[in-house]
Amino acid sequence: MADISAGYDAIWGTPPRAASAPVKAHGFAFDFDESLLPKRDWIVMGHIMRGAVTVISGQAKAGKSMLMLTQAMSLATGLPWGQFVPPDSVPLKVLMINAEDDQDEQFRRAAAAQRQFDVKPDAYCERLRGIQVDGPITLMEYDEVTKRIIRLPLWDALMAELDAFKPDVLMLDPLVELHDADENKNGPMKAVMSELRGLARERHIGIVVAHHIRKGAVTPGDLDAARGAGAIVGAARVLMTFGGMSEDDAKALGIRGDERLRYARLDMAGSNYAPRAGARWFEVEVHELENGERIAALKPWSPPGVFDDLDMATCVSCIEEIDGGIKGPDGTVEFYTDRKDGDKRWAGHVVMRQTGKPAEGAANVVKQWIASGVLERGVYHSPSSRKERQCVRALPSMLDDMRRQAHVIGAPFDTD
């Protein structure tokens, strides 16, 4: 049979794919000592693991690059940044490739970010390194004919940098710039993600990749929020969504008007190894650099607690009124409910009237009282409708305990 590889190479650029090597497999019994099982090799619990890929998926201009740079600085200094806590406060090495910002812009952002840790570049510069690429940062191409990845010269340059620097974490921003594959096709994207996952395992490093979300409204933490093929999500061991504060979040948290544009949230969308966590919030803080420029940075932010502005006496007063119900002129009583639905019996009306909270804040208060057992759901016979209706009543023992606390210490209400 004639050798066609030369002609094939001239037309397509690569020879046909060789036959797959024989698959090796072996059976095993589930006979183990759990005390000897190796622990998962987290670099930062819930965020980055050695031998695995983390994908941070977010809106354009939402601050993904700022987030990743500050995380990198946390790793390089060994200093915690909110809930992002390096292991044992030991500084680690981080290598970054950013296609969207040139070297000077990354320096400006680093100058703002380092104020979160009260450090100067000499505290981390030996452990935080970037690669400046003059042109596209395409590391690989996908051959539609052979169905395989072709590693480009920039891949070799990256390997040389990994050999020399030996980082613990590699950060790549964004995913779409790393390859030429069709982002919406599972086959090509599975091949791209397999290359990154293989690199993480081969080098025993954690890889963090920034990625864009699809257009339209996105629910924080939604696994389907990531743009493109599902293979991207499938290959990531940790997937997060990052974006700005929604109008609904702002209302619930009491943030008014355009002030919500100063806040962003990070949510665990899916992790094969870590429990799902609640939203992690950040506030955009603007710093004036020594060159006179004003540059934004992210700082961890905690939303105001449901009961932060309520003392125990006010809580007791609200619960007593809710428990007492709405008394009619004829002496009949209609009891309150936790169902909003425009019902005048909604318990949130009591909270709004006594505390001045907006409807969303009052709803959160009632929800917490239900969750903690201070208020219990039940039914009563309504004198007006002459049928059973749902209601909420106070649990006497807990209400008595709150009364004692209110008189003794005036403590804020705590659901823990």
JSON list of N, CA and C in Angstrom, two decimals, residues 322-380:
[
{"chain": "A", "resi": 322, "resn": "ILE", "atom": "N", "xyz": [-47.09, 39.86, 66.06]},
{"chain": "A", "resi": 322, "resn": "ILE", "atom": "CA", "xyz": [-47.43, 38.80, 65.10]},
{"chain": "A", "resi": 322, "resn": "ILE", "atom": "C", "xyz": [-48.22, 37.70, 65.79]},
{"chain": "A", "resi": 323, "resn": "ASP", "atom": "N", "xyz": [-47.76, 37.31, 66.98]},
{"chain": "A", "resi": 323, "resn": "ASP", "atom": "CA", "xyz": [-48.42, 36.23, 67.71]},
{"chain": "A", "resi": 323, "resn": "ASP", "atom": "C", "xyz": [-49.84, 36.63, 68.12]},
{"chain": "A", "resi": 324, "resn": "GLY", "atom": "N", "xyz": [-50.05, 37.91, 68.40]},
{"chain": "A", "resi": 324, "resn": "GLY", "atom": "CA", "xyz": [-51.36, 38.37, 68.86]},
{"chain": "A", "resi": 324, "resn": "GLY", "atom": "C", "xyz": [-52.39, 38.45, 67.75]},
{"chain": "A", "resi": 325, "resn": "GLY", "atom": "N", "xyz": [-51.93, 38.55, 66.49]},
{"chain": "A", "resi": 325, "resn": "GLY", "atom": "CA", "xyz": [-52.85, 38.61, 65.37]},
{"chain": "A", "resi": 325, "resn": "GLY", "atom": "C", "xyz": [-53.50, 39.97, 65.19]},
{"chain": "A", "resi": 326, "resn": "ILE", "atom": "N", "xyz": [-54.44, 40.02, 64.23]},
{"chain": "A", "resi": 326, "resn": "ILE", "atom": "CA", "xyz": [-55.14, 41.25, 63.90]},
{"chain": "A", "resi": 326, "resn": "ILE", "atom": "C", "xyz": [-56.53, 41.19, 64.53]},
{"chain": "A", "resi": 327, "resn": "LYS", "atom": "N", "xyz": [-56.78, 42.07, 65.50]},
{"chain": "A", "resi": 327, "resn": "LYS", "atom": "CA", "xyz": [-58.05, 42.05, 66.23]},
{"chain": "A", "resi": 327, "resn": "LYS", "atom": "C", "xyz": [-59.10, 42.91, 65.52]},
{"chain": "A", "resi": 328, "resn": "GLY", "atom": "N", "xyz": [-60.24, 42.34, 65.29]},
{"chain": "A", "resi": 328, "resn": "GLY", "atom": "CA", "xyz": [-61.33, 43.06, 64.66]},
{"chain": "A", "resi": 328, "resn": "GLY", "atom": "C", "xyz": [-62.16, 43.83, 65.66]},
{"chain": "A", "resi": 329, "resn": "PRO", "atom": "N", "xyz": [-62.99, 44.77, 65.17]},
{"chain": "A", "resi": 329, "resn": "PRO", "atom": "CA", "xyz": [-63.84, 45.57, 66.09]},
{"chain": "A", "resi": 329, "resn": "PRO", "atom": "C", "xyz": [-64.84, 44.72, 66.87]},
{"chain": "A", "resi": 330, "resn": "ASP", "atom": "N", "xyz": [-65.12, 43.55, 66.34]},
{"chain": "A", "resi": 330, "resn": "ASP", "atom": "CA", "xyz": [-66.07, 42.68, 67.05]},
{"chain": "A", "resi": 330, "resn": "ASP", "atom": "C", "xyz": [-65.38, 41.70, 67.99]},
{"chain": "A", "resi": 331, "resn": "GLY", "atom": "N", "xyz": [-64.05, 41.88, 68.15]},
{"chain": "A", "resi": 331, "resn": "GLY", "atom": "CA", "xyz": [-63.31, 41.03, 69.06]},
{"chain": "A", "resi": 331, "resn": "GLY", "atom": "C", "xyz": [-62.74, 39.76, 68.43]},
{"chain": "A", "resi": 332, "resn": "THR", "atom": "N", "xyz": [-63.03, 39.53, 67.15]},
{"chain": "A", "resi": 332, "resn": "THR", "atom": "CA", "xyz": [-62.47, 38.36, 66.48]},
{"chain": "A", "resi": 332, "resn": "THR", "atom": "C", "xyz": [-61.01, 38.62, 66.12]},
{"chain": "A", "resi": 333, "resn": "VAL", "atom": "N", "xyz": [-60.27, 37.54, 65.86]},
{"chain": "A", "resi": 333, "resn": "VAL", "atom": "CA", "xyz": [-58.84, 37.66, 65.57]},
{"chain": "A", "resi": 333, "resn": "VAL", "atom": "C", "xyz": [-58.51, 36.89, 64.29]},
{"chain": "A", "resi": 334, "resn": "GLU", "atom": "N", "xyz": [-57.79, 37.56, 63.41]},
{"chain": "A", "resi": 334, "resn": "GLU", "atom": "CA", "xyz": [-57.20, 36.90, 62.24]},
{"chain": "A", "resi": 334, "resn": "GLU", "atom": "C", "xyz": [-55.69, 36.85, 62.47]},
{"chain": "A", "resi": 335, "resn": "PHE", "atom": "N", "xyz": [-55.10, 35.68, 62.32]},
{"chain": "A", "resi": 335, "resn": "PHE", "atom": "CA", "xyz": [-53.68, 35.55, 62.61]},
{"chain": "A", "resi": 335, "resn": "PHE", "atom": "C", "xyz": [-52.83, 35.79, 61.36]},
{"chain": "A", "resi": 336, "resn": "TYR", "atom": "N", "xyz": [-51.59, 36.19, 61.61]},
{"chain": "A", "resi": 336, "resn": "TYR", "atom": "CA", "xyz": [-50.66, 36.51, 60.52]},
{"chain": "A", "resi": 336, "resn": "TYR", "atom": "C", "xyz": [-50.13, 35.24, 59.85]},
{"chain": "A", "resi": 337, "resn": "THR", "atom": "N", "xyz": [-49.67, 35.41, 58.63]},
{"chain": "A", "resi": 337, "resn": "THR", "atom": "CA", "xyz": [-49.07, 34.32, 57.86]},
{"chain": "A", "resi": 337, "resn": "THR", "atom": "C", "xyz": [-47.70, 34.75, 57.34]},
{"chain": "A", "resi": 338, "resn": "ASP", "atom": "N", "xyz": [-46.86, 33.78, 57.01]},
{"chain": "A", "resi": 338, "resn": "ASP", "atom": "CA", "xyz": [-45.56, 34.12, 56.42]},
{"chain": "A", "resi": 338, "resn": "ASP", "atom": "C", "xyz": [-45.65, 34.20, 54.90]},
{"chain": "A", "resi": 339, "resn": "ARG", "atom": "N", "xyz": [-46.84, 33.95, 54.36]},
{"chain": "A", "resi": 339, "resn": "ARG", "atom": "CA", "xyz": [-47.02, 34.04, 52.91]},
{"chain": "A", "resi": 339, "resn": "ARG", "atom": "C", "xyz": [-47.28, 35.50, 52.53]},
{"chain": "A", "resi": 340, "resn": "LYS", "atom": "N", "xyz": [-46.46, 36.00, 51.62]},
{"chain": "A", "resi": 340, "resn": "LYS", "atom": "CA", "xyz": [-46.57, 37.39, 51.23]},
{"chain": "A", "resi": 340, "resn": "LYS", "atom": "C", "xyz": [-47.81, 37.58, 50.36]},
{"chain": "A", "resi": 341, "resn": "ASP", "atom": "N", "xyz": [-47.70, 37.30, 49.09]},
{"chain": "A", "resi": 341, "resn": "ASP", "atom": "CA", "xyz": [-48.84, 37.23, 48.16]},
{"chain": "A", "resi": 341, "resn": "ASP", "atom": "C", "xyz": [-49.85, 38.35, 48.32]},
{"chain": "A", "resi": 342, "resn": "GLY", "atom": "N", "xyz": [-49.43, 39.53, 48.70]},
{"chain": "A", "resi": 342, "resn": "GLY", "atom": "CA", "xyz": [-50.33, 40.66, 48.82]},
{"chain": "A", "resi": 342, "resn": "GLY", "atom": "C", "xyz": [-51.33, 40.57, 49.95]},
{"chain": "A", "resi": 343, "resn": "ASP", "atom": "N", "xyz": [-51.18, 39.58, 50.82]},
{"chain": "A", "resi": 343, "resn": "ASP", "atom": "CA", "xyz": [-52.13, 39.37, 51.92]},
{"chain": "A", "resi": 343, "resn": "ASP", "atom": "C", "xyz": [-51.86, 40.39, 53.03]},
{"chain": "A", "resi": 344, "resn": "LYS", "atom": "N", "xyz": [-52.93, 41.05, 53.50]},
{"chain": "A", "resi": 344, "resn": "LYS", "atom": "CA", "xyz": [-52.74, 42.01, 54.59]},
{"chain": "A", "resi": 344, "resn": "LYS", "atom": "C", "xyz": [-52.34, 41.32, 55.88]},
{"chain": "A", "resi": 345, "resn": "ARG", "atom": "N", "xyz": [-52.50, 39.98, 55.92]},
{"chain": "A", "resi": 345, "resn": "ARG", "atom": "CA", "xyz": [-52.09, 39.22, 57.11]},
{"chain": "A", "resi": 345, "resn": "ARG", "atom": "C", "xyz": [-50.60, 38.85, 57.06]},
{"chain": "A", "resi": 346, "resn": "TRP", "atom": "N", "xyz": [-49.88, 39.29, 56.06]},
{"chain": "A", "resi": 346, "resn": "TRP", "atom": "CA", "xyz": [-48.45, 38.95, 55.96]},
{"chain": "A", "resi": 346, "resn": "TRP", "atom": "C", "xyz": [-47.70, 39.53, 57.16]},
{"chain": "A", "resi": 347, "resn": "ALA", "atom": "N", "xyz": [-46.95, 38.67, 57.86]},
{"chain": "A", "resi": 347, "resn": "ALA", "atom": "CA", "xyz": [-46.21, 39.09, 59.06]},
{"chain": "A", "resi": 347, "resn": "ALA", "atom": "C", "xyz": [-45.16, 40.15, 58.76]},
{"chain": "A", "resi": 348, "resn": "GLY", "atom": "N", "xyz": [-44.71, 40.20, 57.52]},
{"chain": "A", "resi": 348, "resn": "GLY", "atom": "CA", "xyz": [-43.71, 41.21, 57.16]},
{"chain": "A", "resi": 348, "resn": "GLY", "atom": "C", "xyz": [-44.21, 42.63, 57.33]},
{"chain": "A", "resi": 349, "resn": "HIS", "atom": "N", "xyz": [-45.54, 42.84, 57.25]},
{"chain": "A", "resi": 349, "resn": "HIS", "atom": "CA", "xyz": [-46.07, 44.19, 57.46]},
{"chain": "A", "resi": 349, "resn": "HIS", "atom": "C", "xyz": [-45.78, 44.68, 58.87]},
{"chain": "A", "resi": 350, "resn": "VAL", "atom": "N", "xyz": [-45.81, 43.79, 59.83]},
{"chain": "A", "resi": 350, "resn": "VAL", "atom": "CA", "xyz": [-45.49, 44.16, 61.20]},
{"chain": "A", "resi": 350, "resn": "VAL", "atom": "C", "xyz": [-44.03, 44.60, 61.30]},
{"chain": "A", "resi": 351, "resn": "VAL", "atom": "N", "xyz": [-43.13, 43.81, 60.68]},
{"chain": "A", "resi": 351, "resn": "VAL", "atom": "CA", "xyz": [-41.70, 44.12, 60.72]},
{"chain": "A", "resi": 351, "resn": "VAL", "atom": "C", "xyz": [-41.43, 45.45, 60.02]},
{"chain": "A", "resi": 352, "resn": "MET", "atom": "N", "xyz": [-42.07, 45.67, 58.86]},
{"chain": "A", "resi": 352, "resn": "MET", "atom": "CA", "xyz": [-41.86, 46.92, 58.13]},
{"chain": "A", "resi": 352, "resn": "MET", "atom": "C", "xyz": [-42.31, 48.12, 58.95]},
{"chain": "A", "resi": 353, "resn": "ARG", "atom": "N", "xyz": [-43.44, 47.99, 59.60]},
{"chain": "A", "resi": 353, "resn": "ARG", "atom": "CA", "xyz": [-44.00, 49.10, 60.37]},
{"chain": "A", "resi": 353, "resn": "ARG", "atom": "C", "xyz": [-43.15, 49.41, 61.60]},
{"chain": "A", "resi": 354, "resn": "GLN", "atom": "N", "xyz": [-42.66, 48.38, 62.28]},
{"chain": "A", "resi": 354, "resn": "GLN", "atom": "CA", "xyz": [-41.92, 48.61, 63.52]},
{"chain": "A", "resi": 354, "resn": "GLN", "atom": "C", "xyz": [-40.44, 48.94, 63.30]},
{"chain": "A", "resi": 355, "resn": "THR", "atom": "N", "xyz": [-39.88, 48.48, 62.19]},
{"chain": "A", "resi": 355, "resn": "THR", "atom": "CA", "xyz": [-38.43, 48.64, 62.00]},
{"chain": "A", "resi": 355, "resn": "THR", "atom": "C", "xyz": [-38.06, 49.58, 60.85]},
{"chain": "A", "resi": 356, "resn": "GLY", "atom": "N", "xyz": [-39.01, 49.85, 59.95]},
{"chain": "A", "resi": 356, "resn": "GLY", "atom": "CA", "xyz": [-38.69, 50.67, 58.79]},
{"chain": "A", "resi": 356, "resn": "GLY", "atom": "C", "xyz": [-37.98, 49.93, 57.67]},
{"chain": "A", "resi": 357, "resn": "LYS", "atom": "N", "xyz": [-37.86, 48.61, 57.80]},
{"chain": "A", "resi": 357, "resn": "LYS", "atom": "CA", "xyz": [-37.21, 47.82, 56.76]},
{"chain": "A", "resi": 357, "resn": "LYS", "atom": "C", "xyz": [-38.07, 47.78, 55.50]},
{"chain": "A", "resi": 358, "resn": "PRO", "atom": "N", "xyz": [-37.42, 47.69, 54.31]},
{"chain": "A", "resi": 358, "resn": "PRO", "atom": "CA", "xyz": [-38.20, 47.49, 53.09]},
{"chain": "A", "resi": 358, "resn": "PRO", "atom": "C", "xyz": [-38.79, 46.08, 53.07]},
{"chain": "A", "resi": 359, "resn": "ALA", "atom": "N", "xyz": [-39.67, 45.83, 52.11]},
{"chain": "A", "resi": 359, "resn": "ALA", "atom": "CA", "xyz": [-40.36, 44.54, 52.06]},
{"chain": "A", "resi": 359, "resn": "ALA", "atom": "C", "xyz": [-39.40, 43.36, 51.99]},
{"chain": "A", "resi": 360, "resn": "GLU", "atom": "N", "xyz": [-38.33, 43.50, 51.17]},
{"chain": "A", "resi": 360, "resn": "GLU", "atom": "CA", "xyz": [-37.38, 42.39, 51.02]},
{"chain": "A", "resi": 360, "resn": "GLU", "atom": "C", "xyz": [-36.68, 42.10, 52.34]},
{"chain": "A", "resi": 361, "resn": "GLY", "atom": "N", "xyz": [-36.29, 43.17, 53.05]},
{"chain": "A", "resi": 361, "resn": "GLY", "atom": "CA", "xyz": [-35.63, 42.97, 54.34]},
{"chain": "A", "resi": 361, "resn": "GLY", "atom": "C", "xyz": [-36.56, 42.36, 55.38]},
{"chain": "A", "resi": 362, "resn": "ALA", "atom": "N", "xyz": [-37.82, 42.80, 55.37]},
{"chain": "A", "resi": 362, "resn": "ALA", "atom": "CA", "xyz": [-38.79, 42.24, 56.31]},
{"chain": "A", "resi": 362, "resn": "ALA", "atom": "C", "xyz": [-39.05, 40.77, 56.00]},
{"chain": "A", "resi": 363, "resn": "ALA", "atom": "N", "xyz": [-39.08, 40.42, 54.70]},
{"chain": "A", "resi": 363, "resn": "ALA", "atom": "CA", "xyz": [-39.28, 39.02, 54.32]},
{"chain": "A", "resi": 363, "resn": "ALA", "atom": "C", "xyz": [-38.15, 38.15, 54.85]},
{"chain": "A", "resi": 364, "resn": "ASN", "atom": "N", "xyz": [-36.91, 38.66, 54.79]},
{"chain": "A", "resi": 364, "resn": "ASN", "atom": "CA", "xyz": [-35.76, 37.91, 55.30]},
{"chain": "A", "resi": 364, "resn": "ASN", "atom": "C", "xyz": [-35.85, 37.71, 56.81]},
{"chain": "A", "resi": 365, "resn": "VAL", "atom": "N", "xyz": [-36.33, 38.72, 57.52]},
{"chain": "A", "resi": 365, "resn": "VAL", "atom": "CA", "xyz": [-36.48, 38.60, 58.98]},
{"chain": "A", "resi": 365, "resn": "VAL", "atom": "C", "xyz": [-37.48, 37.51, 59.32]},
{"chain": "A", "resi": 366, "resn": "VAL", "atom": "N", "xyz": [-38.64, 37.54, 58.66]},
{"chain": "A", "resi": 366, "resn": "VAL", "atom": "CA", "xyz": [-39.67, 36.53, 58.93]},
{"chain": "A", "resi": 366, "resn": "VAL", "atom": "C", "xyz": [-39.16, 35.14, 58.57]},
{"chain": "A", "resi": 367, "resn": "LYS", "atom": "N", "xyz": [-38.44, 35.06, 57.45]},
{"chain": "A", "resi": 367, "resn": "LYS", "atom": "CA", "xyz": [-37.89, 33.77, 57.02]},
{"chain": "A", "resi": 367, "resn": "LYS", "atom": "C", "xyz": [-36.93, 33.21, 58.07]},
{"chain": "A", "resi": 368, "resn": "GLN", "atom": "N", "xyz": [-36.09, 34.07, 58.64]},
{"chain": "A", "resi": 368, "resn": "GLN", "atom": "CA", "xyz": [-35.14, 33.62, 59.66]},
{"chain": "A", "resi": 368, "resn": "GLN", "atom": "C", "xyz": [-35.86, 33.20, 60.95]},
{"chain": "A", "resi": 369, "resn": "TRP", "atom": "N", "xyz": [-36.92, 33.90, 61.31]},
{"chain": "A", "resi": 369, "resn": "TRP", "atom": "CA", "xyz": [-37.67, 33.51, 62.50]},
{"chain": "A", "resi": 369, "resn": "TRP", "atom": "C", "xyz": [-38.34, 32.16, 62.30]},
{"chain": "A", "resi": 370, "resn": "ILE", "atom": "N", "xyz": [-38.79, 31.89, 61.10]},
{"chain": "A", "resi": 370, "resn": "ILE", "atom": "CA", "xyz": [-39.36, 30.57, 60.80]},
{"chain": "A", "resi": 370, "resn": "ILE", "atom": "C", "xyz": [-38.27, 29.51, 60.89]},
{"chain": "A", "resi": 371, "resn": "ALA", "atom": "N", "xyz": [-37.11, 29.79, 60.27]},
{"chain": "A", "resi": 371, "resn": "ALA", "atom": "CA", "xyz": [-36.02, 28.82, 60.23]},
{"chain": "A", "resi": 371, "resn": "ALA", "atom": "C", "xyz": [-35.49, 28.50, 61.62]},
{"chain": "A", "resi": 372, "resn": "SER", "atom": "N", "xyz": [-35.48, 29.51, 62.51]},
{"chain": "A", "resi": 372, "resn": "SER", "atom": "CA", "xyz": [-34.92, 29.30, 63.85]},
{"chain": "A", "resi": 372, "resn": "SER", "atom": "C", "xyz": [-35.95, 28.74, 64.83]},
{"chain": "A", "resi": 373, "resn": "GLY", "atom": "N", "xyz": [-37.21, 28.68, 64.41]},
{"chain": "A", "resi": 373, "resn": "GLY", "atom": "CA", "xyz": [-38.24, 28.11, 65.28]},
{"chain": "A", "resi": 373, "resn": "GLY", "atom": "C", "xyz": [-38.94, 29.10, 66.18]},
{"chain": "A", "resi": 374, "resn": "VAL", "atom": "N", "xyz": [-38.57, 30.38, 66.10]},
{"chain": "A", "resi": 374, "resn": "VAL", "atom": "CA", "xyz": [-39.25, 31.39, 66.91]},
{"chain": "A", "resi": 374, "resn": "VAL", "atom": "C", "xyz": [-40.71, 31.49, 66.49]},
{"chain": "A", "resi": 375, "resn": "LEU", "atom": "N", "xyz": [-40.94, 31.43, 65.18]},
{"chain": "A", "resi": 375, "resn": "LEU", "atom": "CA", "xyz": [-42.30, 31.39, 64.65]},
{"chain": "A", "resi": 375, "resn": "LEU", "atom": "C", "xyz": [-42.56, 30.01, 64.07]},
{"chain": "A", "resi": 376, "resn": "GLU", "atom": "N", "xyz": [-43.74, 29.49, 64.32]},
{"chain": "A", "resi": 376, "resn": "GLU", "atom": "CA", "xyz": [-44.11, 28.18, 63.79]},
{"chain": "A", "resi": 376, "resn": "GLU", "atom": "C", "xyz": [-45.34, 28.31, 62.89]},
{"chain": "A", "resi": 377, "resn": "ARG", "atom": "N", "xyz": [-45.33, 27.54, 61.82]},
{"chain": "A", "resi": 377, "resn": "ARG", "atom": "CA", "xyz": [-46.49, 27.53, 60.93]},
{"chain": "A", "resi": 377, "resn": "ARG", "atom": "C", "xyz": [-47.59, 26.65, 61.53]},
{"chain": "A", "resi": 378, "resn": "GLY", "atom": "N", "xyz": [-48.82, 27.04, 61.30]},
{"chain": "A", "resi": 378, "resn": "GLY", "atom": "CA", "xyz": [-49.95, 26.26, 61.77]},
{"chain": "A", "resi": 378, "resn": "GLY", "atom": "C", "xyz": [-51.20, 26.66, 61.01]},
{"chain": "A", "resi": 379, "resn": "VAL", "atom": "N", "xyz": [-52.36, 26.28, 61.52]},
{"chain": "A", "resi": 379, "resn": "VAL", "atom": "CA", "xyz": [-53.64, 26.66, 60.92]},
{"chain": "A", "resi": 379, "resn": "VAL", "atom": "C", "xyz": [-54.57, 27.13, 62.03]},
{"chain": "A", "resi": 380, "resn": "TYR", "atom": "N", "xyz": [-55.55, 27.94, 61.65]},
{"chain": "A", "resi": 380, "resn": "TYR", "atom": "CA", "xyz": [-56.57, 28.39, 62.60]},
{"chain": "A", "resi": 380, "resn": "TYR", "atom": "C", "xyz": [-57.89, 28.52, 61.84]}
]
